[in-house]
Short mmCIF file of C-alpha atoms in Angstrom, two decimals:
data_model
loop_
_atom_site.label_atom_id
_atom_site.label_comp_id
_atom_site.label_asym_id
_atom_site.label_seq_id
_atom_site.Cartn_x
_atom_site.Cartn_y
_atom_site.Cartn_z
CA UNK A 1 -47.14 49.76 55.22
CA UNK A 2 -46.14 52.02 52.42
CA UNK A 3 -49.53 54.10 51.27
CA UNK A 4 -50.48 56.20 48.41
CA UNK A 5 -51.14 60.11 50.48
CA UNK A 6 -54.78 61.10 49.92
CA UNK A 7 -56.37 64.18 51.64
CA UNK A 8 -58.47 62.13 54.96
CA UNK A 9 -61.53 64.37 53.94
CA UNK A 10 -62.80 66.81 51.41
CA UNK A 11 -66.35 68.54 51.14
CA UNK A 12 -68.43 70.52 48.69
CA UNK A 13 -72.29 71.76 48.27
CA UNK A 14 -73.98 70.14 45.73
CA UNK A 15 -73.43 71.79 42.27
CA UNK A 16 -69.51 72.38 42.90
CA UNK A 17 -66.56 70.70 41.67
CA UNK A 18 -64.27 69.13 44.24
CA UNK A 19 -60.52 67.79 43.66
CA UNK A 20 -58.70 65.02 45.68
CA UNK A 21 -55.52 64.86 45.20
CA UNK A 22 -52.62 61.31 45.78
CA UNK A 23 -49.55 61.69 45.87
CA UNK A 24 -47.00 58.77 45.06
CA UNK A 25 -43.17 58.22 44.03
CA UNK A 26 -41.33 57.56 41.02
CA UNK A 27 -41.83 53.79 42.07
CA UNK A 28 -45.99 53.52 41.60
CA UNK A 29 -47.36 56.87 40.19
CA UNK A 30 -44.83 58.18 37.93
CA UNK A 31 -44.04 55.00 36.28
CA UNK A 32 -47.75 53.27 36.36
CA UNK A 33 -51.06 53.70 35.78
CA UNK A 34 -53.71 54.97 38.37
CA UNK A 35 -57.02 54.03 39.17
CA UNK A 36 -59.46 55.33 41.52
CA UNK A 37 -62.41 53.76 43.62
CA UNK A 38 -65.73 54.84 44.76
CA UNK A 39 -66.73 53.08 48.04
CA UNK A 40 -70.50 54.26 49.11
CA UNK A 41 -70.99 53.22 52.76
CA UNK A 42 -71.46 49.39 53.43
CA UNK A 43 -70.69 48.54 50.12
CA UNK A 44 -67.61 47.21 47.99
CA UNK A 45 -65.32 49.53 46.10
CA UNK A 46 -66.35 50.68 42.49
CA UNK A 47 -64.05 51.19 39.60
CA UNK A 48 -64.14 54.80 39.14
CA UNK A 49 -61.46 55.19 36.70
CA UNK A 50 -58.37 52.93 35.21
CA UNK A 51 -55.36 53.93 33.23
CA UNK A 52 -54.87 57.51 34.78
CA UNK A 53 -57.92 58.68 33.14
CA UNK A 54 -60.40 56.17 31.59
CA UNK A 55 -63.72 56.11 32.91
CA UNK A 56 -65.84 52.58 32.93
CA UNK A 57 -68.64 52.26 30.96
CA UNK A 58 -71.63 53.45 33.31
CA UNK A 59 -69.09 55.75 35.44
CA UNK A 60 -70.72 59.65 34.68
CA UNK A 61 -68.92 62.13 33.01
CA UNK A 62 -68.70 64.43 36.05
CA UNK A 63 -65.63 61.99 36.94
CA UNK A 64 -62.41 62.81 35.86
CA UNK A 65 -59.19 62.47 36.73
CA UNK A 66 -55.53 63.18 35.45
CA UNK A 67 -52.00 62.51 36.75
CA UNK A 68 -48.57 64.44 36.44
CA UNK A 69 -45.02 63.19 37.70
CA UNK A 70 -45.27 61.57 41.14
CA UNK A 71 -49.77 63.04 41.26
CA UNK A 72 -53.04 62.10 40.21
CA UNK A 73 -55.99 63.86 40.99
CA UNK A 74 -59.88 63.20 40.60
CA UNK A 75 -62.52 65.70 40.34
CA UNK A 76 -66.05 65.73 40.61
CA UNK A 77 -68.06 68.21 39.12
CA UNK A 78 -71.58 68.90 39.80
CA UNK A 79 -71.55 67.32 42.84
CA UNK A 80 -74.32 65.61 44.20
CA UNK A 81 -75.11 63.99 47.40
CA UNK A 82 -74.77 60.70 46.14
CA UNK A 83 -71.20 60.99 45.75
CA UNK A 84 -70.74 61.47 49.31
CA UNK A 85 -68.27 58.61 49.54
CA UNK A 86 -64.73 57.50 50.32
CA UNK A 87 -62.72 57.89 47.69
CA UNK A 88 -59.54 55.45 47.12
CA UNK A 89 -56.56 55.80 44.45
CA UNK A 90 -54.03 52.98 43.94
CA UNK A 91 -50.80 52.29 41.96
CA UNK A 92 -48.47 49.34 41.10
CA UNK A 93 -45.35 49.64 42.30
CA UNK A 94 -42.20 48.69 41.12
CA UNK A 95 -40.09 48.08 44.10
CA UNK A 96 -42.71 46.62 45.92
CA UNK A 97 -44.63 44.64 43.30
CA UNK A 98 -47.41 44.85 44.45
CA UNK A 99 -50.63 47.18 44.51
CA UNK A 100 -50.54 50.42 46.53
CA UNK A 101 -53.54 52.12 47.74
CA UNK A 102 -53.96 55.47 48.84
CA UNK A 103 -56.04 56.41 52.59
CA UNK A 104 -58.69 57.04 51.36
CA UNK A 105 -60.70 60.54 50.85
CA UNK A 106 -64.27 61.01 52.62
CA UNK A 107 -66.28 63.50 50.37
CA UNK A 108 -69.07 65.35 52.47
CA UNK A 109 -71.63 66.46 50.56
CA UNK A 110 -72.67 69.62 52.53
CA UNK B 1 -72.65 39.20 34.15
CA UNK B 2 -69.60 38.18 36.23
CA UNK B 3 -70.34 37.94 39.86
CA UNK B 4 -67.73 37.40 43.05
CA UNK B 5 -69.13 35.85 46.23
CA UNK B 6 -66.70 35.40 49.02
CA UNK B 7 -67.35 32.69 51.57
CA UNK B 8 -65.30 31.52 54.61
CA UNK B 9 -65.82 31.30 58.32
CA UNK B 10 -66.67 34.64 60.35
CA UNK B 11 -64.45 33.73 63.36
CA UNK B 12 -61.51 32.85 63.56
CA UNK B 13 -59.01 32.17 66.70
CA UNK B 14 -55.47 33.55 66.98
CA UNK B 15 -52.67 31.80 65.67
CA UNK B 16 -55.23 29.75 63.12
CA UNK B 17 -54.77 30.41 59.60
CA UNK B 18 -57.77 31.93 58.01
CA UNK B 19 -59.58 29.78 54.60
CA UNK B 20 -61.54 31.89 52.35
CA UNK B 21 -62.84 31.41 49.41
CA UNK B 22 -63.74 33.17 45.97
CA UNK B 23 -67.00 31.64 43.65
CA UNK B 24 -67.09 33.40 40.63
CA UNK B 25 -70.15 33.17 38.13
CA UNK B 26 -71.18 34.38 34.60
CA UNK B 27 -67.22 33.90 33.33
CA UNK B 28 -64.19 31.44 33.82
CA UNK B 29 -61.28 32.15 36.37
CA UNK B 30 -59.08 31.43 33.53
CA UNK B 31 -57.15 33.96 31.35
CA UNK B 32 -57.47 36.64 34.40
CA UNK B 33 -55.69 38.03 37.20
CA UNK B 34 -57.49 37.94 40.49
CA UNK B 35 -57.46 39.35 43.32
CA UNK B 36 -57.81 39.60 47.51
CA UNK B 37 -58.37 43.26 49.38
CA UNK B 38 -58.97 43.24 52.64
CA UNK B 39 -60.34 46.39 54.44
CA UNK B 40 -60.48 46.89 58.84
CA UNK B 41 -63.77 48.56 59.79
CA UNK B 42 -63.60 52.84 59.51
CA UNK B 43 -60.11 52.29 57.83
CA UNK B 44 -58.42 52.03 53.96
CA UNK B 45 -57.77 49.35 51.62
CA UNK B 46 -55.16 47.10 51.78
CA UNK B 47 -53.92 44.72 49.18
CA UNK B 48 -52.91 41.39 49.76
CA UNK B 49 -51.68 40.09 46.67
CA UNK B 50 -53.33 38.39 43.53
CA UNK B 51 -52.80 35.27 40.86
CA UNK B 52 -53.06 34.41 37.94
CA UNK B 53 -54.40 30.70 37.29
CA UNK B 54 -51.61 27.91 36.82
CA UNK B 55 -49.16 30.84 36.81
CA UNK B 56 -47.80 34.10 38.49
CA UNK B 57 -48.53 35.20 41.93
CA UNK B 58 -47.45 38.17 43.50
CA UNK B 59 -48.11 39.06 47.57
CA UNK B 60 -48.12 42.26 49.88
CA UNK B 61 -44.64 42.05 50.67
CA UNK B 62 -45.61 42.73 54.42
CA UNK B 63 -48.19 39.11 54.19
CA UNK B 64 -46.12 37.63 51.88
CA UNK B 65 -44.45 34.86 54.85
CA UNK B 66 -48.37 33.93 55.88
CA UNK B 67 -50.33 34.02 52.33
CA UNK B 68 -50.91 31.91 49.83
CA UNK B 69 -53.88 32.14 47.09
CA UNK B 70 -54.93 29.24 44.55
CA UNK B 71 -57.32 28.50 41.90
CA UNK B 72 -59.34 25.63 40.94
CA UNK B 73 -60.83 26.23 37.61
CA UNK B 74 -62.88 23.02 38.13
CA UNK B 75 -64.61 24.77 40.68
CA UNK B 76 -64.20 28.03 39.11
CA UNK B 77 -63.10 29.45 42.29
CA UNK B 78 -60.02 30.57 44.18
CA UNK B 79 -59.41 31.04 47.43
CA UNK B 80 -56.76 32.63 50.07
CA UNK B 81 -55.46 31.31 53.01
CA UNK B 82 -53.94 33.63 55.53
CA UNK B 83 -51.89 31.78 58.45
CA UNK B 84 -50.86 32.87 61.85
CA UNK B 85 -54.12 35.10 62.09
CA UNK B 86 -53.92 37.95 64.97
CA UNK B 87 -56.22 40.57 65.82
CA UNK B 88 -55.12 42.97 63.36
CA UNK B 89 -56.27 40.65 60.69
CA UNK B 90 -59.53 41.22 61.66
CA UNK B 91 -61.22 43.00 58.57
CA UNK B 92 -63.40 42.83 55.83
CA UNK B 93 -62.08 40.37 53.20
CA UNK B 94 -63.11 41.70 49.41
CA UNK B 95 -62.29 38.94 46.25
CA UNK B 96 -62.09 41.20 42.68
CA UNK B 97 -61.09 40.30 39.37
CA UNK B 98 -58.62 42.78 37.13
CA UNK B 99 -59.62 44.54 33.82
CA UNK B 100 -57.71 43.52 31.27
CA UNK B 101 -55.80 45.77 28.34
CA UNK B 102 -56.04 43.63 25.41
CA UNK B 103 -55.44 43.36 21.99
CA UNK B 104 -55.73 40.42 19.02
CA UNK B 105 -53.21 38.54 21.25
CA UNK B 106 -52.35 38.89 24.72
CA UNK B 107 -53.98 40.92 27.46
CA UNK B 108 -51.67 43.06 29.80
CA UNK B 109 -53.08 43.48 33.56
CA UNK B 110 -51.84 46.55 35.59
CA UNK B 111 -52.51 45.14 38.95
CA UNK B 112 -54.70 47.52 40.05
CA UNK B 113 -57.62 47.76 37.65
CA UNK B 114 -60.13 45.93 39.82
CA UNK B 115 -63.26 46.35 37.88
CA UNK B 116 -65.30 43.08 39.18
CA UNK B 117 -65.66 42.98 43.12
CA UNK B 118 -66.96 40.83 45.49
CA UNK B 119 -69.51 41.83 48.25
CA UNK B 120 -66.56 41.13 50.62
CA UNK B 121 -66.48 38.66 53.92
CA UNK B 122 -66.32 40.04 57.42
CA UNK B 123 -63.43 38.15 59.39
CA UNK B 124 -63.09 38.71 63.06
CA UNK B 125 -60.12 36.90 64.67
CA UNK B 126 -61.03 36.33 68.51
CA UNK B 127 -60.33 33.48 71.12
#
């Protein structure tokens, strides 16, 4: 199955910013919006952020995330250990119709 | 507040096809795409397709022979049925509903906005 690339893991002391990075085609990323998903362990995925760079009501500030061409990225700043998570992004796309997640990014919190 | 509960049997035996099913509370299932995830323990997401009541559907192309997802707004619940089950199915079965754009008139739905999720089902396929 086709996926969105994501870094498998990424880590950071608390007080830094982190980035993950997902990197797409011309088929999901470059033509559609992304959104990204917090999933804290044993629990369901959270809407992070929609529409490349909208955050949800409730969602902090230290979220953000922007996209360019075929990329997105989300960064975290101020990390915490709370947001030791996975991290997921996801596109429509196109060719496939259908919804394309990324791998998935584990954030350590050191 | 809209809530998801997903409900279904835990086991299920090769070759069966899997029934699950979707209550949804504090809102109607009409006038809103949703949707089924599915997730195998320590691994990613994967979407399996999603529907929009008494309309479009659209399906993981690489499900799309063995899937089929309804609604009944009676009930106000949908469910998905997943046939020919194998061990690979096994996973953690999430229900979500999409975040709509909308204006004074019509609502456009990306897909992957998933803003409402369900607590999610575990499904282990085993003889």
């Amino acid at each position: 199955q086709s996926l969105l690339t994501q870094p498998p893991s990424t880590s950071g002391t608390p007080g830094q910013r982190v980035t993950i990075s997902c990197s797409g085609s011309s088929s999901n990323i470059a033509s559609n919006a992304v959104t990204w998903f917090q999933q804290l362990p044993g629990t369901a995925p959270k809407l992070l952020i929609y529409n490349n760079d909208q955050r949800p009501s409730g969602v902090s500030d230290r979220f953000s995330a922007s996209k360019s061409g075929t990329s997105a990225s989300l960064a975290i700043s101020g990390l915490q250990s709370e947001d030791e998570a996975a991290y997921y992004c996801a596109a429509w796309d196109d060719r496939l119709s259908g919804v394309l997640f990324g791998g998935g990014t584990k954030l350590t919190v050191l | 507040q809209v809530q998801l509960q997903e409900s279904g049997p835990g086991l299920v035996k090769p070759s069966e096809t899997l029934s699950l099913t979707c209550s949804v509370s504090g809102g109607s299932i009409s006038a809103y795409y949703w949707s089924w995830i599915r997730q195998p323990a320590g691994k990613g997401l994967e979407w399996i397709g999603r529907f929009y009541p008494g309309a479009d559907t659209n399906y993981n192309p690489s499900l799309k022979s063995r899937v089929a997802m309804a609604g009944d707004t009676s009930k106000n619940q949908f469910s998905l049925k997943l046939k020919s089950m194998t061990a690979a199915d096994t996973a953690v079965y999430y229900c979500a509903r999409e975040k709509g754009d909308c204006s004074s008139t019509s609502c456009y739905f990306s897909g992957n906005t998933l803003e409402i999720w369900g607590q999610g089902a575990m499904v282990t396929v085993s003889s």
